[in-house]
Tab-separated table of C-alpha atoms in Angstrom:
chain	number	residue	atom	x	y	z
A	15	MET	CA	-5.179	16.436	19.047
A	16	ARG	CA	-3.152	18.506	16.231
A	17	LYS	CA	-4.057	18.828	12.426
A	18	VAL	CA	-1.072	16.559	10.403
A	19	ALA	CA	0.377	16.734	7.461
A	20	LEU	CA	2.820	14.632	4.818
A	21	VAL	CA	5.676	17.130	4.175
A	22	SER	CA	7.124	14.898	1.592
A	23	ALA	CA	7.137	11.666	0.431
A	24	ASP	CA	8.973	9.164	-1.835
A	25	GLN	CA	10.157	5.790	-2.745
A	26	SER	CA	13.577	4.081	-3.839
A	27	ARG	CA	13.087	2.126	-7.457
A	28	PHE	CA	10.957	-0.980	-6.652
A	29	GLY	CA	12.452	-4.274	-8.508
A	30	GLU	CA	14.946	-6.629	-8.363
A	31	PHE	CA	18.358	-5.380	-7.315
A	32	GLY	CA	20.901	-8.187	-6.204
A	33	SER	CA	23.603	-6.058	-5.433
A	34	MET	CA	21.407	-3.527	-2.691
A	35	GLY	CA	20.774	-4.400	0.430
A	36	ILE	CA	17.927	-2.959	2.829
A	37	LYS	CA	20.607	0.118	3.906
A	38	GLU	CA	20.911	1.465	0.250
A	39	LEU	CA	17.605	0.708	-0.640
A	40	PHE	CA	16.499	2.419	2.268
A	41	GLN	CA	19.195	5.050	2.025
A	42	GLU	CA	17.768	5.432	-2.012
A	43	ALA	CA	14.036	6.310	-0.693
A	44	TYR	CA	14.770	8.305	2.205
A	45	ARG	CA	17.339	10.737	-0.089
A	46	GLU	CA	14.526	11.065	-2.931
A	47	THR	CA	11.945	12.105	0.197
A	48	LEU	CA	14.923	14.961	1.452
A	49	GLU	CA	14.798	15.905	-2.301
A	50	GLY	CA	11.114	16.993	-2.423
A	51	LEU	CA	11.260	19.556	0.635
A	52	ASP	CA	11.179	22.958	-0.438
A	53	TYR	CA	13.297	24.040	2.564
A	54	PRO	CA	16.052	22.102	4.067
A	55	LEU	CA	16.170	20.543	7.066
A	56	GLU	CA	19.387	22.599	7.910
A	57	GLY	CA	19.647	20.637	11.284
A	58	ARG	CA	16.055	20.369	12.449
A	59	ARG	CA	15.844	16.983	13.922
A	60	ILE	CA	13.582	14.290	12.859
A	61	GLN	CA	12.352	13.152	16.487
A	62	ALA	CA	11.111	9.567	15.592
A	63	ALA	CA	10.901	6.912	12.872
A	64	TYR	CA	8.556	4.313	12.845
A	65	ILE	CA	9.476	1.415	10.239
A	66	GLY	CA	7.617	-1.317	8.684
A	67	SER	CA	9.181	-4.429	7.612
A	68	LEU	CA	8.357	-8.418	7.559
A	69	GLY	CA	11.639	-9.032	7.867
A	70	VAL	CA	11.561	-11.513	4.732
A	71	GLY	CA	13.845	-14.084	4.554
A	72	GLY	CA	15.065	-13.186	8.153
A	73	PHE	CA	18.368	-11.436	7.209
A	74	GLN	CA	17.764	-8.592	9.887
A	75	LEU	CA	14.328	-9.526	11.912
A	76	GLY	CA	15.969	-7.698	14.961
A	77	GLN	CA	16.906	-3.982	15.604
A	78	SER	CA	16.430	-3.315	11.934
A	79	ALA	CA	15.174	0.349	12.800
A	80	PRO	CA	17.959	1.520	14.738
A	81	LEU	CA	20.209	-0.093	11.928
A	82	LEU	CA	18.593	1.911	9.238
A	83	THR	CA	18.274	5.234	10.791
A	84	THR	CA	22.038	5.078	12.234
A	85	HIS	CA	23.065	4.266	9.019
A	86	LEU	CA	21.149	7.562	7.939
A	87	GLY	CA	22.970	9.821	10.554
A	88	LEU	CA	19.408	10.399	12.465
A	89	GLY	CA	20.995	10.022	16.081
A	90	ALA	CA	20.220	8.736	18.652
A	91	ILE	CA	16.343	9.259	18.110
A	92	PRO	CA	13.571	6.921	19.168
A	93	SER	CA	13.217	4.192	16.148
A	94	VAL	CA	10.668	1.549	15.844
A	95	ARG	CA	10.193	-1.686	13.719
A	96	VAL	CA	6.316	-1.997	12.635
A	97	GLU	CA	5.514	-5.662	11.795
A	98	ASN	CA	1.800	-6.476	10.691
A	99	ALA	CA	2.385	-8.407	7.489
A	100	CYS	CA	1.639	-6.601	3.907
A	101	ALA	CA	0.278	-3.673	6.301
A	102	SER	CA	3.353	-3.236	8.036
A	103	GLY	CA	3.899	0.197	5.976
A	104	GLY	CA	0.833	1.312	6.717
A	105	TYR	CA	0.779	1.072	10.453
A	106	ALA	CA	3.954	2.931	10.769
A	107	LEU	CA	2.629	5.942	8.760
A	108	LEU	CA	-0.377	5.692	11.241
A	109	GLU	CA	1.874	5.295	14.462
A	110	ALA	CA	3.964	8.423	12.828
A	111	ILE	CA	0.896	10.392	12.313
A	112	ARG	CA	-0.228	9.751	16.257
A	113	ALA	CA	3.102	10.758	17.200
A	114	VAL	CA	2.819	14.181	15.996
A	115	ALA	CA	-0.988	14.819	16.415
A	116	SER	CA	-0.635	14.111	19.935
A	117	GLY	CA	2.080	16.675	20.141
A	118	GLU	CA	4.717	14.254	21.253
A	119	HIS	CA	6.689	14.968	18.335
A	120	ASP	CA	7.304	17.554	15.202
A	121	LEU	CA	8.670	15.985	12.706
A	122	VAL	CA	8.725	12.056	12.388
A	123	LEU	CA	9.419	9.661	9.629
A	124	ALA	CA	7.452	7.173	8.527
A	125	ALA	CA	8.745	4.276	5.914
A	126	GLY	CA	9.174	1.044	4.800
A	127	VAL	CA	11.755	-1.611	3.690
A	128	GLU	CA	11.895	-5.433	2.158
A	129	LYS	CA	14.110	-7.360	0.419
A	130	MET	CA	12.684	-9.909	-1.333
A	131	ARG	CA	14.192	-11.130	-4.529
A	132	ASP	CA	17.340	-13.005	-2.853
A	133	MET	CA	15.838	-16.337	-2.132
A	134	SER	CA	14.244	-19.161	-4.123
A	135	SER	CA	10.594	-19.252	-5.102
A	136	SER	CA	9.466	-21.699	-2.627
A	137	LYS	CA	11.295	-19.877	0.377
A	138	GLY	CA	9.556	-16.694	-0.914
A	139	ARG	CA	6.260	-18.404	-0.586
A	140	TYR	CA	6.883	-19.671	2.901
A	141	TRP	CA	7.457	-16.100	4.242
A	142	LEU	CA	4.519	-15.001	2.485
A	143	GLY	CA	2.684	-17.796	4.304
A	144	VAL	CA	3.766	-16.469	7.855
A	145	SER	CA	1.137	-13.837	7.739
A	146	GLY	CA	-1.648	-16.257	7.750
A	147	ASP	CA	-3.078	-18.743	10.742
A	148	THR	CA	0.504	-20.899	11.011
A	149	GLU	CA	-2.224	-23.773	12.724
A	150	TYR	CA	-5.077	-24.102	10.601
A	151	GLU	CA	-3.529	-22.580	7.279
A	152	ARG	CA	0.077	-22.753	6.328
A	153	LEU	CA	0.827	-25.863	8.475
A	154	ALA	CA	-2.213	-27.120	6.395
A	155	GLY	CA	-0.895	-26.375	2.989
A	156	LEU	CA	-2.603	-23.352	2.108
A	157	THR	CA	-0.776	-21.014	0.505
A	158	PHE	CA	-1.098	-17.073	0.314
A	159	ALA	CA	-2.744	-17.667	-3.408
A	160	GLY	CA	-4.844	-20.246	-2.007
A	161	ILE	CA	-6.596	-18.057	0.085
A	162	TYR	CA	-7.218	-15.254	-2.329
A	163	ALA	CA	-8.197	-17.944	-4.421
A	164	LEU	CA	-10.923	-19.324	-2.420
A	165	MET	CA	-12.142	-15.440	-1.490
A	166	ALA	CA	-12.550	-14.931	-5.448
A	167	SER	CA	-14.290	-18.514	-6.550
A	168	ARG	CA	-16.698	-17.717	-3.618
A	169	TYR	CA	-17.082	-14.244	-5.023
A	170	MET	CA	-17.936	-15.249	-8.247
A	171	HIS	CA	-20.360	-17.864	-7.198
A	172	GLU	CA	-21.999	-15.907	-5.263
A	173	TYR	CA	-22.302	-12.680	-7.368
A	174	GLY	CA	-21.863	-13.870	-10.835
A	175	ALA	CA	-18.600	-12.427	-11.500
A	176	LYS	CA	-16.231	-13.481	-14.356
A	177	LYS	CA	-12.632	-14.151	-14.750
A	178	ARG	CA	-12.516	-11.581	-17.429
A	179	HIS	CA	-13.105	-9.165	-14.863
A	180	LEU	CA	-10.286	-10.221	-12.632
A	181	ALA	CA	-8.186	-10.116	-15.965
A	182	MET	CA	-9.500	-6.290	-16.179
A	183	VAL	CA	-7.999	-5.160	-12.611
A	184	ALA	CA	-4.780	-6.598	-14.327
A	185	VAL	CA	-4.852	-5.275	-17.369
A	186	LYS	CA	-5.741	-1.441	-15.959
A	187	ASN	CA	-3.021	-1.672	-13.194
A	188	HIS	CA	-0.574	-2.606	-15.842
A	189	ALA	CA	-1.229	0.082	-17.912
A	190	ASN	CA	-0.679	2.730	-15.102
A	191	GLY	CA	2.719	1.157	-14.521
A	192	VAL	CA	3.844	1.610	-17.482
A	193	LYS	CA	3.484	5.628	-16.727
A	194	ASN	CA	5.617	5.254	-13.652
A	195	PRO	CA	9.502	5.258	-14.156
A	196	LYS	CA	9.714	3.412	-10.251
A	197	ALA	CA	7.642	0.663	-11.006
A	198	HIS	CA	8.851	-3.096	-11.044
A	199	MET	CA	7.077	-4.221	-14.088
A	200	ARG	CA	6.553	-1.272	-16.439
A	201	LYS	CA	4.713	-3.877	-19.057
A	202	ALA	CA	1.073	-3.182	-20.757
A	203	ILE	CA	-1.108	-6.820	-20.963
A	204	SER	CA	-3.910	-7.458	-23.038
A	205	LEU	CA	-6.934	-8.899	-21.906
A	206	GLU	CA	-6.446	-11.861	-23.700
A	207	GLN	CA	-3.028	-12.511	-22.362
A	208	ALA	CA	-4.473	-11.852	-18.449
A	209	MET	CA	-6.890	-14.464	-19.418
A	210	ALA	CA	-4.688	-16.801	-20.686
A	211	ALA	CA	-1.961	-16.906	-18.135
A	212	PRO	CA	-0.658	-20.179	-16.490
A	213	ASN	CA	-3.123	-20.926	-13.577
A	214	VAL	CA	-1.226	-20.098	-9.940
A	215	ALA	CA	-4.348	-21.235	-7.816
A	216	TRP	CA	-7.716	-21.172	-9.530
A	217	PRO	CA	-9.227	-18.391	-10.723
A	218	LEU	CA	-6.284	-16.912	-10.428
A	219	GLY	CA	-3.706	-16.500	-13.212
A	220	LEU	CA	-0.130	-15.303	-13.392
A	221	PHE	CA	-1.360	-11.857	-13.861
A	222	ASP	CA	-3.776	-11.827	-10.996
A	223	CYS	CA	-0.910	-12.262	-8.505
A	224	SER	CA	1.158	-8.777	-7.569
A	225	LEU	CA	5.327	-9.022	-7.688
A	226	THR	CA	7.436	-9.777	-4.637
A	227	SER	CA	9.679	-6.685	-4.964
A	228	ASP	CA	12.965	-5.187	-3.332
A	229	GLY	CA	12.293	-1.490	-2.370
A	230	ALA	CA	11.750	1.008	0.428
A	231	ALA	CA	9.581	4.248	1.240
A	232	CYS	CA	9.570	7.099	3.086
A	233	ALA	CA	7.223	9.857	4.375
A	234	LEU	CA	7.732	12.782	6.664
A	235	VAL	CA	5.136	13.821	9.014
A	236	ALA	CA	4.617	17.296	10.527
A	237	PRO	CA	1.608	19.599	12.139
A	238	LEU	CA	-0.335	21.047	9.453
A	239	GLU	CA	-0.023	24.585	11.124
A	240	MET	CA	4.145	24.296	10.916
A	241	ALA	CA	4.200	22.416	7.173
A	242	ILE	CA	4.659	25.543	5.399
A	243	GLU	CA	8.249	25.394	6.971
A	244	PHE	CA	9.096	22.443	5.055
A	245	THR	CA	7.194	22.650	1.595
A	246	LYS	CA	4.985	24.921	-0.406
A	247	LYS	CA	2.527	22.287	-1.053
A	248	PRO	CA	1.666	19.989	2.004
A	249	VAL	CA	-0.646	17.420	1.691
A	250	ALA	CA	-3.237	17.488	4.866
A	251	VAL	CA	-4.292	13.874	6.874
A	252	VAL	CA	-7.852	14.553	7.391
A	253	GLY	CA	-8.561	10.916	8.278
A	254	TYR	CA	-7.255	7.629	9.475
A	255	GLY	CA	-8.521	4.193	10.624
A	256	ALA	CA	-6.873	0.536	11.476
A	257	ALA	CA	-9.247	-2.757	11.998
A	258	SER	CA	-7.994	-6.017	12.711
A	259	ASP	CA	-9.884	-9.560	11.863
A	260	HIS	CA	-9.737	-13.175	12.919
A	261	LEU	CA	-6.140	-14.402	11.050
A	262	ALA	CA	-7.659	-17.391	9.537
A	263	VAL	CA	-10.385	-17.011	6.671
A	264	HIS	CA	-12.765	-20.291	7.828
A	265	ASP	CA	-13.242	-18.049	11.360
A	266	ARG	CA	-14.783	-14.914	9.432
A	267	GLU	CA	-18.601	-14.583	8.999
A	268	VAL	CA	-18.104	-13.988	5.133
A	269	VAL	CA	-15.159	-14.252	2.750
A	270	THR	CA	-16.331	-12.071	0.321
A	271	SER	CA	-15.166	-9.227	2.528
A	272	LEU	CA	-12.416	-8.142	4.243
A	273	GLY	CA	-13.735	-6.691	7.631
A	274	ALA	CA	-11.162	-5.067	8.735
A	275	SER	CA	-10.698	-2.956	5.571
A	276	VAL	CA	-14.588	-1.959	6.378
A	277	GLU	CA	-14.421	-1.022	9.758
A	278	ALA	CA	-10.649	0.927	8.876
A	279	GLY	CA	-12.457	2.829	6.354
A	280	ARG	CA	-15.602	3.563	8.081
A	281	ARG	CA	-13.328	5.248	10.895
A	282	ALA	CA	-11.242	7.102	8.222
A	283	MET	CA	-14.287	8.449	6.644
A	284	ALA	CA	-15.814	9.376	9.763
A	285	MET	CA	-13.018	11.431	11.282
A	286	ALA	CA	-12.561	13.272	8.013
A	287	GLY	CA	-16.060	14.153	7.556
A	288	MET	CA	-16.315	12.266	4.231
A	289	GLY	CA	-17.985	9.662	2.107
A	290	PRO	CA	-16.700	7.487	-0.871
A	291	GLY	CA	-17.732	10.281	-2.996
A	292	ASP	CA	-15.665	12.608	-2.042
A	293	ILE	CA	-12.381	10.553	-3.412
A	294	GLN	CA	-11.378	11.238	-6.382
A	295	VAL	CA	-7.725	8.745	-6.510
A	296	ALA	CA	-7.005	5.957	-4.629
A	297	GLU	CA	-4.010	3.651	-3.738
A	298	VAL	CA	-5.670	0.257	-2.946
A	299	HIS	CA	-3.949	-3.352	-1.728
A	300	ASP	CA	-4.108	-5.308	-4.801
A	301	CYS	CA	-1.933	-8.249	-3.709
A	302	PHE	CA	-4.423	-10.359	-5.998
A	303	THR	CA	-6.910	-8.990	-8.630
A	304	ILE	CA	-9.904	-9.920	-6.244
A	305	ALA	CA	-8.355	-7.660	-3.442
A	306	GLU	CA	-9.091	-4.710	-5.295
A	307	ILE	CA	-12.676	-5.923	-6.307
A	308	LEU	CA	-12.954	-6.726	-2.604
A	309	ALA	CA	-11.526	-3.003	-2.111
A	310	TYR	CA	-13.940	-1.533	-4.312
A	311	GLU	CA	-16.757	-2.775	-2.061
A	312	ASP	CA	-14.908	-2.584	1.648
A	313	LEU	CA	-14.123	1.271	1.197
A	314	GLY	CA	-18.190	2.028	-0.217
A	315	PHE	CA	-17.204	2.736	-3.916
A	316	CYS	CA	-20.242	0.548	-4.814
A	317	ALA	CA	-22.628	-1.768	-3.183
A	318	ARG	CA	-21.808	-5.839	-2.684
A	319	GLY	CA	-21.589	-7.628	-5.821
A	320	GLN	CA	-21.327	-4.548	-8.054
A	321	ALA	CA	-17.737	-4.290	-8.345
A	322	PRO	CA	-17.495	-5.855	-11.892
A	323	ARG	CA	-20.096	-3.515	-13.151
A	324	LEU	CA	-17.629	-0.398	-11.974
A	325	LEU	CA	-14.573	-2.307	-13.713
A	326	GLU	CA	-17.447	-2.486	-17.330
A	327	GLU	CA	-18.111	1.024	-16.734
A	328	GLY	CA	-14.499	2.330	-16.523
A	329	PHE	CA	-15.346	3.684	-12.971
A	330	THR	CA	-11.668	2.976	-11.885
A	331	LEU	CA	-9.743	3.945	-14.827
A	332	ASN	CA	-7.389	7.486	-14.650
A	333	GLY	CA	-10.316	9.777	-16.371
A	334	GLY	CA	-13.233	7.566	-14.445
A	335	ARG	CA	-14.808	8.394	-11.767
A	336	VAL	CA	-12.421	7.070	-9.087
A	337	ALA	CA	-8.995	6.580	-10.309
A	338	VAL	CA	-7.464	3.475	-8.749
A	339	ASN	CA	-3.652	2.190	-8.206
A	340	PRO	CA	-2.571	4.979	-10.984
A	341	SER	CA	1.001	4.055	-9.817
A	342	GLY	CA	0.353	0.463	-11.226
A	343	GLY	CA	-0.580	-0.934	-7.706
A	344	LEU	CA	1.069	-3.646	-6.015
A	345	LYS	CA	0.136	-5.574	-9.168
A	346	SER	CA	2.538	-3.727	-11.676
A	347	LYS	CA	4.348	-1.047	-9.123
A	348	GLY	CA	5.731	-4.420	-7.205
A	349	HIS	CA	5.064	-5.145	-3.507
A	350	PRO	CA	7.679	-4.969	-1.394
A	351	LEU	CA	5.578	-5.736	2.191
A	352	GLY	CA	7.154	-3.195	4.703
A	353	ALA	CA	7.503	-0.621	1.951
A	354	THR	CA	3.823	-0.719	0.571
A	355	GLY	CA	1.797	1.465	2.524
A	356	VAL	CA	3.929	4.032	2.515
A	357	ALA	CA	4.558	3.931	-1.168
A	358	GLN	CA	0.812	4.223	-1.443
A	359	ALA	CA	0.801	7.333	0.722
A	360	ALA	CA	3.871	8.785	-1.160
A	361	GLU	CA	1.638	8.108	-4.270
A	362	ILE	CA	-1.076	9.890	-3.260
A	363	PHE	CA	0.986	12.912	-1.967
A	364	HIS	CA	2.654	13.202	-5.320
A	365	GLN	CA	-0.960	13.462	-7.369
A	366	LEU	CA	-2.743	15.788	-5.011
A	367	ARG	CA	0.274	17.832	-5.474
A	368	ASP	CA	-0.094	17.393	-9.479
A	369	GLU	CA	3.624	16.689	-9.840
A	370	CYS	CA	2.456	12.729	-11.486
A	371	GLY	CA	3.070	13.424	-15.045
A	372	ALA	CA	1.768	10.660	-17.589
A	373	ARG	CA	-0.322	9.128	-15.065
A	374	GLN	CA	-1.539	12.348	-13.378
A	375	VAL	CA	-5.312	11.974	-11.654
A	376	LYS	CA	-6.464	15.407	-13.277
A	377	GLY	CA	-8.067	17.653	-10.138
A	378	ALA	CA	-7.484	15.225	-7.840
A	379	HIS	CA	-7.702	16.898	-4.536
A	380	THR	CA	-8.780	14.515	-2.146
A	381	GLY	CA	-6.994	10.896	-2.003
A	382	LEU	CA	-7.319	7.420	0.311
A	383	SER	CA	-4.533	4.827	0.848
A	384	HIS	CA	-5.565	1.378	1.612
A	385	ASN	CA	-3.427	-0.995	2.756
A	386	VAL	CA	-3.723	-4.896	3.884
A	387	GLY	CA	-2.123	-7.248	6.151
A	388	GLY	CA	-2.117	-10.674	5.179
A	389	SER	CA	-5.557	-12.002	3.601
A	390	GLY	CA	-7.045	-9.327	6.077
A	391	GLY	CA	-6.033	-9.719	9.459
A	392	SER	CA	-5.368	-6.317	9.564
A	393	ALA	CA	-6.393	-3.213	7.508
A	394	SER	CA	-4.922	0.616	7.769
A	395	VAL	CA	-6.927	3.736	5.471
A	396	VAL	CA	-5.672	7.336	5.126
A	397	ILE	CA	-7.281	9.852	3.818
A	398	TYR	CA	-5.559	13.045	2.436
A	399	GLN	CA	-6.844	16.469	1.050
A	400	ARG	CA	-4.288	18.851	-1.164
A	401	ALA	CA	-3.685	21.862	1.834
């Protein structure tokens, strides 16, 4: 297997864009990605594309990948839609990495796109709910927020965490998002605001829930040995892993950990020959604030039940031991489902190249992205290093 690198990665603006369809969003992200290359492609062909998308709203469920690649003028390349709920983008990235590592292709596009703001809130909840166990969760009336609320309440019961700790995640990520010009919600909030917000599913309030967004993201993957032909500052992919778990939470052994995240992280770190202490910056899947808290423990940044202590000590702030979600995360940057995993990679790509301006994590040379599908049915983890 060949060593692999990202040679460029970027995203569109995330937000609500009523007049823009998936083609326009995708083209914006692709244009930004091409502009990040130091040396134009000049006729070099992108040889394959993997595009993450849940297809929210059902607008283009069939053949969305060729729709988008031909719109960009990429020709008759093989293009595949990857669907794994909120982890669609992360899995699209993994497929691109494997296609290059195997030697099958030398330049592959990993991407994701979602248009989520064209529908009512009730229809949006339906589309989020399809990622759960249809028979025993969705049709029984359990919402996406409700599933994570079960995890949060059990975590609080087992480890003595408080609602305040959930709010601290929201406050941190909103503060980071203010510094991200492509974030959906660039709005700082106070701890008091977060704790006083209306309940969505106790103990989760309004500010504990990520945004649904319109947006797209792209990354170009090439062999590390060829990366200098495209950029002066490639970012090496040094480890990656993926795993699955029971879709229904009640089928799992525990509900205060995502087993898929644990296993995906273990595989990625084993491949990289690293441990959690080697990571300086991480983009983790904070679809709800409890999800970020669980990620601290699942990825090994601390022992079980110790995530609240990390928050109290500022461990995950920009300037702490490991800066988590300097982009603002799903909570503030936004969460266009299919695009999220690739957008996380784009943030790490720019962080390791020292290109993030006011939100730059000083001295970051090793980073991690962590993308979760639904309530933990799937997860991917990728580890990157400044090349």
